[in-house]
Coordinates of C-alpha atoms in Angstrom, one line a residue:
M1 CA 23.9 138.4 77.7
P2 CA 22.8 136.7 74.4
P3 CA 19.7 137.9 72.5
P4 CA 16.5 136.0 73.2
I5 CA 16.0 132.7 71.4
L6 CA 13.4 132.6 68.7
L7 CA 13.6 128.9 68.0
G8 CA 15.7 126.0 69.2
C9 CA 16.2 122.3 68.6
Q10 CA 17.5 119.8 71.1
G11 CA 18.9 116.4 70.1
I12 CA 17.1 116.1 66.8
S13 CA 17.6 113.2 64.4
K14 CA 16.3 112.4 61.0
A15 CA 16.6 109.4 58.6
F16 CA 15.0 108.4 55.4
G17 CA 14.6 104.6 55.3
S18 CA 17.8 103.0 56.5
R19 CA 19.9 106.1 55.7
P20 CA 20.4 108.5 58.6
L21 CA 20.8 112.2 57.6
F22 CA 21.9 113.5 61.0
A23 CA 21.6 112.5 64.7
G24 CA 21.6 114.4 68.0
L25 CA 21.8 117.9 66.6
T26 CA 21.3 120.8 69.0
L27 CA 21.1 124.4 67.9
A28 CA 19.3 127.7 68.5
V29 CA 18.4 130.8 66.5
H30 CA 18.4 134.1 68.4
E31 CA 16.9 137.5 67.6
G32 CA 18.9 139.3 64.9
D33 CA 21.0 136.2 63.9
H34 CA 22.4 136.2 60.4
I35 CA 23.2 132.5 60.0
G36 CA 24.8 130.7 57.1
L37 CA 24.3 126.9 56.9
V38 CA 26.6 124.8 54.9
G39 CA 27.4 121.1 54.5
P40 CA 27.9 118.5 51.7
N41 CA 25.1 117.2 49.6
G42 CA 23.1 114.6 51.5
A43 CA 24.0 116.0 54.9
G44 CA 20.4 117.1 55.5
K45 CA 20.6 120.9 55.2
S46 CA 17.2 121.2 53.4
T47 CA 15.6 118.8 55.8
L48 CA 17.0 120.7 58.8
V49 CA 15.6 124.0 57.4
K50 CA 12.2 122.3 56.9
I51 CA 12.3 121.1 60.6
L52 CA 13.1 124.6 61.7
A53 CA 10.2 126.0 59.7
G54 CA 7.8 123.4 61.2
I55 CA 7.2 121.8 57.8
E56 CA 8.7 118.4 58.8
A57 CA 9.1 116.8 62.3
P58 CA 12.3 115.2 63.5
D59 CA 12.3 111.4 64.2
E60 CA 13.8 112.1 67.6
G61 CA 14.4 115.2 69.7
T62 CA 12.3 118.4 70.1
C63 CA 12.1 121.8 68.5
T64 CA 10.6 124.8 70.4
R65 CA 9.5 128.1 69.0
R66 CA 8.6 131.4 70.7
K67 CA 4.9 131.8 71.0
N68 CA 3.2 133.2 67.8
L69 CA 6.6 133.3 66.1
R70 CA 6.3 134.4 62.5
I71 CA 8.5 132.3 60.2
G72 CA 9.2 133.0 56.5
Y73 CA 10.3 130.1 54.4
V74 CA 11.8 130.2 50.9
P75 CA 12.2 126.7 49.4
Q76 CA 14.9 125.6 47.1
H77 CA 12.5 125.1 44.2
P78 CA 9.5 127.5 44.6
T79 CA 6.2 126.4 43.0
F80 CA 3.1 128.5 42.3
A81 CA -0.4 127.6 41.2
Q82 CA -0.9 127.8 37.5
G83 CA -2.5 131.0 36.3
T84 CA -1.8 132.8 39.6
T85 CA -0.4 136.4 39.4
V86 CA 2.6 137.5 41.4
A87 CA 0.4 139.8 43.4
A88 CA -2.0 136.9 44.3
V89 CA 1.0 134.8 45.4
V90 CA 2.2 137.5 47.8
A91 CA -1.3 138.4 48.9
E92 CA -1.9 134.8 50.0
S93 CA 0.8 135.1 52.6
V94 CA -1.0 138.0 54.4
S95 CA -4.6 136.8 53.8
A96 CA -4.9 135.4 57.3
S97 CA -3.5 138.4 59.1
R98 CA -5.6 140.9 61.0
L99 CA -4.5 143.8 58.9
E100 CA -7.1 146.1 57.3
M101 CA -7.5 145.5 53.5
G102 CA -5.7 148.7 52.6
E103 CA -2.8 147.7 54.9
K104 CA -2.6 144.2 53.3
E105 CA -2.5 145.7 49.8
Q106 CA 0.2 148.1 50.9
R107 CA 2.2 145.2 52.4
V108 CA 1.9 143.3 49.1
A109 CA 3.0 146.3 47.0
V110 CA 6.0 147.1 49.2
A111 CA 7.1 143.4 49.2
L112 CA 6.9 143.2 45.4
S113 CA 8.7 146.6 45.1
R114 CA 11.6 145.4 47.4
V115 CA 12.4 142.5 45.2
G116 CA 12.0 144.4 41.9
F117 CA 8.5 143.4 40.5
A118 CA 6.8 146.2 38.7
D119 CA 3.9 144.3 37.1
P120 CA 1.7 142.7 39.8
S121 CA -0.5 141.1 37.2
R122 CA 2.3 139.0 35.7
P123 CA 1.7 135.2 35.7
A124 CA 3.8 133.6 38.4
D125 CA 4.1 130.3 36.5
A126 CA 5.7 132.0 33.5
L127 CA 8.7 133.4 35.5
S128 CA 12.3 132.4 35.1
G129 CA 14.1 130.6 37.8
G130 CA 15.7 133.8 39.2
W131 CA 12.4 135.7 39.3
R132 CA 10.6 132.7 40.9
T133 CA 13.2 132.9 43.7
R134 CA 12.5 136.7 44.0
L135 CA 8.8 136.0 44.2
A136 CA 9.2 133.4 46.9
I137 CA 11.3 135.9 48.8
A138 CA 8.6 138.6 48.4
R139 CA 5.9 136.1 49.6
A140 CA 8.0 135.5 52.7
L141 CA 8.8 139.1 53.4
A142 CA 5.1 140.2 53.1
A143 CA 4.3 138.3 56.2
D144 CA 6.8 140.4 58.2
P145 CA 8.7 137.3 59.5
E146 CA 10.7 137.4 62.7
V147 CA 13.0 134.7 61.2
L148 CA 13.5 134.1 57.5
L149 CA 14.6 130.6 56.3
L150 CA 16.1 130.4 52.8
D151 CA 17.1 127.2 51.1
E152 CA 19.6 127.8 48.3
P153 CA 18.2 131.2 47.2
T154 CA 21.2 132.0 45.0
N155 CA 20.9 128.9 42.8
H156 CA 19.1 130.6 39.9
L157 CA 20.3 134.2 40.4
D158 CA 22.9 135.9 38.2
L159 CA 25.8 137.8 39.7
E160 CA 24.0 141.2 39.9
S161 CA 20.9 139.5 41.5
R162 CA 23.2 137.9 44.0
L163 CA 24.6 141.3 44.9
W164 CA 21.1 142.5 45.3
L165 CA 20.2 139.6 47.7
E166 CA 23.4 140.2 49.6
S167 CA 22.4 143.8 50.2
L168 CA 18.9 142.8 51.2
L169 CA 20.0 140.3 53.8
A170 CA 23.1 142.1 55.1
G171 CA 21.0 145.2 55.8
S172 CA 18.3 143.2 57.6
S173 CA 17.7 143.7 61.3
G174 CA 15.7 140.5 61.5
A175 CA 17.0 136.9 61.9
F176 CA 17.6 134.6 59.0
V177 CA 19.1 131.2 58.2
V178 CA 20.4 130.8 54.7
V179 CA 21.6 127.6 53.0
S180 CA 24.1 128.3 50.2
H181 CA 27.1 126.9 48.3
D182 CA 28.1 130.4 47.2
R183 CA 31.2 131.1 49.4
Y184 CA 31.4 134.8 48.7
F185 CA 27.7 135.2 49.5
L186 CA 28.2 133.3 52.8
Q187 CA 31.2 135.5 53.6
N188 CA 29.3 138.7 53.0
V189 CA 26.0 138.0 54.8
G190 CA 26.8 135.5 57.6
R191 CA 27.6 136.7 61.1
R192 CA 27.2 133.2 62.5
M193 CA 27.9 129.9 60.7
F194 CA 26.6 126.4 61.1
E195 CA 28.2 123.4 59.3
I196 CA 26.4 120.1 59.3
D197 CA 28.6 117.1 58.4
R198 CA 28.8 113.6 59.8
V199 CA 32.6 114.0 59.9
F200 CA 32.2 116.0 63.1
K201 CA 31.7 114.0 66.3
E202 CA 28.6 116.1 67.3
G203 CA 27.4 116.2 63.6
L204 CA 27.4 120.0 63.7
I205 CA 29.8 122.9 64.5
E206 CA 28.9 126.5 64.9
V207 CA 31.0 129.6 64.9
E208 CA 30.4 133.2 65.8
G209 CA 31.8 135.0 62.8
S210 CA 32.1 134.7 59.0
Y211 CA 32.5 131.8 56.6
A212 CA 36.3 132.4 56.8
D213 CA 36.1 132.0 60.6
L214 CA 34.2 128.7 60.0
L215 CA 37.0 127.4 57.8
E216 CA 39.6 128.1 60.5
K217 CA 37.5 126.4 63.1
R218 CA 36.9 123.4 60.8
V219 CA 40.6 122.9 60.3
E220 CA 41.2 123.2 64.1
I221 CA 38.5 120.7 64.9
L222 CA 39.5 118.1 62.3
S223 CA 43.1 118.4 63.4
D224 CA 42.1 117.8 67.0
Q225 CA 40.0 114.8 65.9
A226 CA 42.9 113.4 63.9
S227 CA 45.2 113.7 66.9
Y228 CA 42.7 112.0 69.1
E229 CA 42.1 109.3 66.5
E230 CA 45.8 108.5 66.3
S231 CA 46.0 108.4 70.2
L232 CA 43.0 106.1 70.3
A233 CA 44.5 103.9 67.6
N234 CA 47.6 103.4 69.6
H235 CA 45.5 102.6 72.7
V236 CA 43.5 100.0 70.7
R237 CA 46.7 98.4 69.3
R238 CA 48.0 97.9 72.9
E239 CA 44.6 96.5 74.1
I240 CA 44.4 94.1 71.1
A241 CA 48.0 92.9 71.9
W242 CA 46.9 92.3 75.5
L243 CA 43.8 90.4 74.4
R244 CA 45.9 88.2 72.1
R245 CA 48.2 87.2 74.9
G246 CA 45.3 85.3 76.4
A247 CA 43.5 87.8 78.7
K248 CA 40.8 86.0 80.7
A249 CA 37.7 87.5 82.2
R250 CA 38.1 85.6 85.5
T251 CA 38.4 88.7 87.6
R252 CA 36.2 91.8 87.7
K253 CA 39.2 94.0 86.8
S254 CA 40.0 91.9 83.7
K255 CA 36.4 91.9 82.6
A256 CA 36.2 95.6 82.9
R257 CA 39.4 96.0 80.8
I258 CA 38.1 93.7 78.1
D259 CA 34.8 95.7 78.0
A260 CA 36.8 98.9 77.8
A261 CA 38.9 97.5 74.9
H262 CA 35.8 96.6 72.9
R263 CA 34.3 100.1 73.5
A264 CA 37.6 101.7 72.3
I265 CA 37.6 99.5 69.2
G266 CA 34.0 100.5 68.4
E267 CA 34.8 104.2 69.0
L268 CA 37.9 104.0 66.7
E269 CA 35.8 102.3 63.9
D270 CA 33.1 105.0 64.3
S271 CA 35.8 107.8 64.1
R272 CA 37.4 106.4 61.0
E273 CA 34.1 105.9 59.3
R274 CA 33.1 109.6 60.0
S275 CA 36.5 110.9 59.0
A276 CA 36.4 109.1 55.6
A277 CA 34.5 111.9 54.0
P278 CA 34.1 111.1 50.3
S279 CA 34.8 113.6 47.6
A280 CA 34.3 113.4 43.8
G281 CA 37.4 112.4 41.9
L282 CA 37.6 114.9 39.1
E283 CA 40.7 114.8 36.8
L284 CA 40.0 116.5 33.4
T285 CA 42.0 115.1 30.5
A286 CA 43.9 117.1 28.0
T287 CA 45.2 116.0 24.6
G288 CA 48.7 117.4 25.2
R289 CA 48.5 119.5 22.0
R290 CA 51.2 122.2 21.9
T291 CA 49.6 124.4 19.3
K292 CA 49.9 128.0 20.4
R293 CA 46.7 129.3 18.7
L294 CA 43.8 126.9 19.5
W295 CA 40.9 129.2 18.6
Q296 CA 40.8 132.7 17.2
G297 CA 37.9 135.1 16.5
T298 CA 38.4 138.3 14.6
G299 CA 35.8 141.0 14.4
L300 CA 33.0 138.8 15.7
T301 CA 29.5 140.2 15.7
K302 CA 26.3 138.4 16.7
R303 CA 22.8 139.9 16.9
F304 CA 19.3 138.6 17.4
G305 CA 16.8 140.9 15.5
P306 CA 17.8 144.5 16.3
V307 CA 19.7 143.5 19.5
V308 CA 23.5 143.3 19.1
L309 CA 24.9 141.0 21.8
V310 CA 28.5 140.9 20.5
E311 CA 30.1 143.4 18.2
G312 CA 33.7 143.4 16.8
L313 CA 35.1 141.0 19.3
E314 CA 38.7 140.0 19.0
L315 CA 39.5 136.9 21.0
L316 CA 42.5 134.4 21.0
L317 CA 42.5 131.2 23.1
T318 CA 45.8 129.6 23.8
P319 CA 46.9 126.6 26.0
G320 CA 46.9 127.6 29.7
M321 CA 44.5 130.5 29.2
R322 CA 41.4 130.4 31.5
L323 CA 38.8 132.9 30.3
G324 CA 35.9 133.8 32.6
V325 CA 32.9 135.4 30.9
L326 CA 30.7 137.8 32.9
G327 CA 27.4 139.6 32.3
A328 CA 23.8 139.8 33.4
N329 CA 21.3 137.2 32.3
G330 CA 20.5 137.8 28.6
S331 CA 23.8 139.7 27.9
G332 CA 25.0 137.0 25.5
K333 CA 27.3 134.8 27.5
T334 CA 25.8 131.5 26.3
T335 CA 25.6 132.9 22.8
L336 CA 29.4 133.6 22.9
L337 CA 30.1 130.1 24.1
R338 CA 28.0 128.5 21.4
M339 CA 29.9 130.5 18.8
I340 CA 33.2 129.2 20.3
V341 CA 32.0 125.6 20.1
G342 CA 30.6 126.0 16.6
E343 CA 26.9 125.7 17.4
L344 CA 26.3 129.3 16.2
T345 CA 27.9 131.2 13.3
P346 CA 28.8 134.9 13.7
D347 CA 26.9 137.4 11.6
A348 CA 30.2 139.1 10.9
G349 CA 33.9 138.3 11.5
E350 CA 36.0 135.2 11.1
V351 CA 36.7 132.2 13.3
R352 CA 39.9 130.1 12.9
R353 CA 40.4 126.8 14.7
A354 CA 43.5 124.7 15.0
E355 CA 43.4 121.6 12.8
G356 CA 41.7 118.7 14.6
L357 CA 40.8 120.9 17.6
R358 CA 39.0 118.9 20.3
V359 CA 36.4 120.9 22.1
V360 CA 34.4 119.6 25.1
Y361 CA 31.3 121.6 26.0
F362 CA 29.3 121.6 29.3
D363 CA 25.8 122.7 28.5
Q364 CA 24.1 124.6 31.4
N365 CA 20.8 122.9 30.6
R366 CA 22.4 119.5 30.6
A367 CA 20.5 118.7 27.5
T368 CA 22.8 115.8 26.7
L369 CA 21.3 113.8 29.6
D370 CA 18.3 111.5 28.7
P371 CA 16.0 111.6 31.8
A372 CA 14.6 108.1 30.9
L373 CA 18.1 106.5 31.0
S374 CA 19.3 104.8 34.2
L375 CA 22.3 106.2 36.0
K376 CA 24.3 103.2 34.9
R377 CA 23.6 103.7 31.2
S378 CA 24.3 107.5 31.5
L379 CA 27.7 106.8 32.9
A380 CA 28.5 103.8 30.7
P381 CA 26.4 103.8 27.6
D382 CA 28.1 100.8 25.9
G383 CA 28.4 98.2 28.7
D384 CA 29.7 97.7 32.2
T385 CA 32.9 99.6 31.8
V386 CA 34.2 103.0 30.7
V387 CA 37.6 103.8 29.1
Y388 CA 39.5 106.4 31.1
R389 CA 43.0 107.3 30.0
E390 CA 43.3 104.1 28.0
G391 CA 42.3 101.9 30.9
A392 CA 39.0 100.1 31.5
V393 CA 37.1 101.0 34.7
H394 CA 34.0 99.1 35.9
V395 CA 30.9 101.3 36.1
V396 CA 30.4 100.6 39.8
T397 CA 33.9 101.9 40.6
W398 CA 33.4 104.8 38.2
A399 CA 30.1 105.7 39.9
K400 CA 31.6 105.6 43.3
R401 CA 34.3 108.1 42.1
F402 CA 31.4 110.6 41.6
L403 CA 29.8 109.8 45.0
F404 CA 27.1 107.5 43.6
R405 CA 26.1 104.3 45.6
P406 CA 25.9 101.0 43.8
E407 CA 22.2 100.7 44.6
Q408 CA 21.6 103.9 42.6
L409 CA 22.8 102.5 39.3
E410 CA 19.3 101.5 38.1
T411 CA 17.8 104.9 39.2
P412 CA 16.4 106.9 36.2
V413 CA 18.2 110.2 35.6
S414 CA 14.8 112.0 36.1
R415 CA 14.8 111.0 39.7
L416 CA 18.3 112.3 40.5
S417 CA 19.0 115.6 42.1
G418 CA 20.4 118.6 40.3
G419 CA 23.8 118.0 41.9
E420 CA 23.8 114.4 40.9
R421 CA 23.0 115.2 37.3
A422 CA 25.8 117.8 37.3
R423 CA 28.2 115.0 38.5
I424 CA 27.1 112.8 35.6
V425 CA 28.0 115.5 33.1
L426 CA 31.4 116.0 34.8
A427 CA 32.0 112.3 34.7
R428 CA 31.4 112.4 30.9
L429 CA 33.8 115.3 30.5
M430 CA 36.6 113.3 32.1
L431 CA 36.3 110.6 29.4
Q432 CA 36.8 113.1 26.6
P433 CA 40.4 114.5 26.1
A434 CA 40.1 118.1 25.2
D435 CA 42.2 121.0 23.8
L436 CA 39.5 123.5 24.7
L437 CA 37.1 123.1 27.6
V438 CA 33.9 125.3 27.5
L439 CA 31.8 125.2 30.7
D440 CA 28.5 127.0 30.9
E441 CA 27.3 127.1 34.6
P442 CA 28.9 123.8 35.7
T443 CA 28.6 124.7 39.4
N444 CA 24.8 124.8 39.7
D445 CA 23.6 122.4 42.5
L446 CA 27.2 121.3 43.4
D447 CA 28.1 121.4 47.1
I448 CA 31.2 123.1 48.4
P449 CA 33.4 120.0 48.7
T450 CA 32.7 119.2 45.0
L451 CA 33.3 122.8 44.0
E452 CA 36.7 122.7 45.6
V453 CA 37.6 119.5 43.8
L454 CA 36.4 121.1 40.5
E455 CA 38.5 124.2 41.1
E456 CA 41.7 122.2 41.6
S457 CA 41.0 120.1 38.4
L458 CA 40.4 123.3 36.3
L459 CA 43.6 124.9 37.7
E460 CA 45.6 121.8 36.6
F461 CA 44.0 121.5 33.1
P462 CA 46.7 122.5 30.6
G463 CA 44.5 123.3 27.7
A464 CA 42.4 126.4 27.2
L465 CA 39.3 127.0 29.3
V466 CA 36.2 129.3 28.8
L467 CA 34.0 129.5 31.9
V468 CA 30.6 131.0 32.6
T469 CA 29.6 130.7 36.3
H470 CA 27.7 132.5 39.0
D471 CA 30.1 131.1 41.6
R472 CA 32.3 134.1 42.2
H473 CA 34.9 132.3 44.2
L474 CA 35.5 129.8 41.4
L475 CA 35.5 132.5 38.8
D476 CA 38.0 134.6 40.8
R477 CA 40.4 131.8 41.6
V478 CA 40.4 130.0 38.3
S479 CA 40.3 132.8 35.7
T480 CA 43.5 134.3 34.3
T481 CA 41.4 137.0 32.4
L482 CA 37.8 138.1 32.4
L483 CA 35.5 139.2 29.6
A484 CA 32.5 141.3 30.6
L485 CA 29.5 141.6 28.2
D486 CA 27.0 144.4 28.5
G487 CA 24.3 142.8 26.3
R488 CA 24.5 145.7 23.8
G489 CA 27.6 144.6 21.9
G490 CA 30.1 146.1 24.4
V491 CA 32.9 144.0 25.7
E492 CA 35.3 144.9 28.5
R493 CA 38.5 143.0 29.5
L494 CA 39.1 143.0 33.3
A495 CA 42.1 141.9 35.4
D496 CA 40.0 140.1 38.1
Y497 CA 36.5 139.7 39.5
G498 CA 37.0 142.3 42.1
Q499 CA 37.2 145.0 39.4
W500 CA 33.9 143.9 37.9
E501 CA 32.1 143.7 41.3
A502 CA 33.3 147.2 42.3
Q503 CA 31.7 148.5 39.1
A504 CA 28.6 146.4 39.6
R505 CA 28.1 147.6 43.2
A506 CA 28.6 151.2 42.1
H507 CA 26.0 150.7 39.4
V508 CA 23.5 149.2 41.9
L509 CA 24.0 152.1 44.3
S510 CA 23.7 154.8 41.6
T511 CA 20.7 153.2 39.7
K512 CA 18.2 155.4 41.6
N513 CA 19.8 158.6 40.6
E514 CA 21.7 157.9 37.4
G515 CA 20.8 160.4 34.7
R516 CA 18.0 161.9 36.9
P517 CA 18.0 165.2 38.8
E518 CA 18.2 165.2 42.5
P519 CA 15.3 167.0 44.2
A520 CA 16.4 170.6 44.0
R521 CA 17.2 172.6 47.2
T522 CA 16.6 176.1 45.7
P523 CA 14.8 178.7 47.8
K524 CA 11.2 179.1 47.0
P525 CA 9.8 182.5 46.0
S526 CA 8.4 184.4 48.9
G527 CA 4.7 183.7 49.6
R528 CA 4.6 180.3 47.9
K529 CA 3.8 177.1 49.8
L530 CA 2.3 173.7 49.1
S531 CA -1.4 173.3 48.8
Y532 CA -3.2 170.5 50.6
L533 CA -3.2 168.3 47.5
E534 CA 0.4 169.1 46.7
Q535 CA 1.4 168.2 50.3
R536 CA -0.4 164.9 49.9
E537 CA 1.4 164.4 46.6
W538 CA 4.8 165.2 48.1
E539 CA 4.3 162.8 51.0
G540 CA 3.6 159.9 48.6
M541 CA 6.3 160.9 46.1
E542 CA 9.1 158.7 47.5
E543 CA 6.9 155.6 47.4
R544 CA 5.8 156.4 43.9
V545 CA 9.4 156.9 42.7
L546 CA 10.4 153.6 44.2
A547 CA 7.5 151.8 42.5
A548 CA 8.4 153.4 39.2
E549 CA 12.0 152.4 39.6
A550 CA 10.9 148.8 40.3
R551 CA 8.8 148.9 37.1
L552 CA 11.9 150.2 35.2
A553 CA 14.0 147.3 36.6
E554 CA 11.3 144.8 35.6
A555 CA 11.1 146.4 32.1
G556 CA 14.9 146.1 31.8
A557 CA 14.8 142.4 32.7
R558 CA 11.9 141.8 30.3
S559 CA 13.8 143.5 27.4
E560 CA 16.8 141.2 28.1
D561 CA 14.8 138.0 28.0
P562 CA 16.7 135.7 25.6
S563 CA 13.5 133.8 24.6
I564 CA 12.3 136.9 22.6
A565 CA 15.7 137.9 21.3
S566 CA 15.0 136.5 17.8
D567 CA 11.4 137.9 17.7
A568 CA 11.8 141.4 16.4
T569 CA 8.1 142.4 17.1
A570 CA 8.2 141.2 20.7
L571 CA 11.6 142.8 21.2
E572 CA 10.4 146.1 19.9
I573 CA 7.4 146.1 22.3
R574 CA 9.7 145.3 25.2
L575 CA 12.1 148.1 24.3
T576 CA 9.2 150.5 24.0
E577 CA 8.0 149.5 27.5
L578 CA 11.5 150.1 28.8
E579 CA 11.6 153.7 27.3
Q580 CA 8.2 154.4 28.7
A581 CA 9.3 153.2 32.2
K582 CA 12.4 155.5 31.9
G583 CA 10.2 158.4 31.0
E584 CA 7.9 157.8 33.9
V585 CA 10.8 157.8 36.4
D586 CA 12.2 161.0 34.9
R587 CA 8.8 162.7 35.1
L588 CA 8.4 161.8 38.8
Y589 CA 11.9 163.0 39.7
L590 CA 11.2 166.3 37.9
R591 CA 7.9 166.7 39.7
W592 CA 9.6 165.8 43.0
T593 CA 12.1 168.6 42.3
E594 CA 9.3 171.1 41.7
L595 CA 7.5 170.2 45.0
E596 CA 10.8 170.4 47.0
A597 CA 11.4 173.8 45.6
K598 CA 7.9 175.0 46.7
R599 CA 8.4 173.5 50.2
E600 CA 11.5 175.5 51.0

């Protein structure tokens, strides 16, 4: 017997203007469901999640929810009131509850601790993208939701933060629906999968199992649809031949056959329209250079103030080499890339470039895009055509290649989505033949079909590639070698991503106890026992340790903030805070050890 249904939707449809997103969808979320929701950009994933949350209403169909159901919602782009502290943001989510004031405060403190916040007075509007996501998750968790709805929560998280979120969700006993384009993340947290795509006859498929199970089911369904479409096409051809021979609707039988033929023709047209799923046409262009040594760095060192990000690095880039760069936020990945493309000079060491080396750089901030320009001018700055591989291509055709509609050409870049902006930058990359391709987070906001096309294009690129990305599947599949930065000058070469993840997971699991004593289990001297105050202290010790470790994690993140890397005074203050946080954690573990010894 399946678990009870928390919420369900029957035959729901939604359109914006004349463009339908989806039609006739039926689905249900049960107690304990761990659901991953995928689909191409524009399929309506975010809209569907908002409908499930009750934020939007469907145009047709109905959604029902269990009485008094508590729903937590984490939007794709969280916003917070200016000047609001992180504690106030979370406190707002429990303000309407019937809890006592002390219980509300405890709920807020626990939620902030679970996601790694140590300073509840920190301004929410000053947070980075990753910490804004964490705060939105804390806000949702504080209300103790029965079902948690998360829309692209991994977008601004680095790899270690994604592992943290995986652990949080995979270990949850509650229900959640998470939208994500991170295929490893989906594989690790999903126990049930939904895919929304107009290519399917019902508009939605669901699978009990992982993302890998969904891929198998998808192939099976599309294969069956293709076979049916071929059979239907043969039937339509026979009926059209019969109609052309002069069929007359003089009898009821003939009229019924004519009507059936028209219905079959309409069904075939609909099937073909649905199966013509567009995909971006990415084909990166190389110069064909055969030079063996494209770029070489010897003894490279780069520091900002007292912080050494790279020290003594030896790196050689050759044609066919695909280097993936790993490291936490602030560890120096973008700094290394900027040294490679020549935007930064090393403090020590030597860089040698092949003569006439052609480097193409994808900036993660997409700073090359002018938000005031139209899509047309961004794609074709000098007229109505672009030159691609020595041939002229009209801008309308070029735009369609990257999934843009002709009516979008006059739309300002500022009004385009993150995924659409990323496709503009990729379109520009294709127009520039390169010996060395340097990509800094090219996958942000791209849907899975576009990611798959990008993967194939990178695998076929014959020049050298340097890649920074939070997409683990792309990194693992494309890279021939990995370089891991620790943010303190250390560099480690790895064979594959699995080696780095094993180390990262071990680090996450050992963080609580690394370098700190376990509570001792030594016998207490006879006649000793805890006093009343010591007993109270012991009972609250675990919570105090967890809070101190959260403050330590926050201090670590603040010390790695790249915005203060060149400010020696600010950096020294942050490092002092980090040392103080470490000292507080060590002091608490030592006290815990003393209390444990007295209890036994």
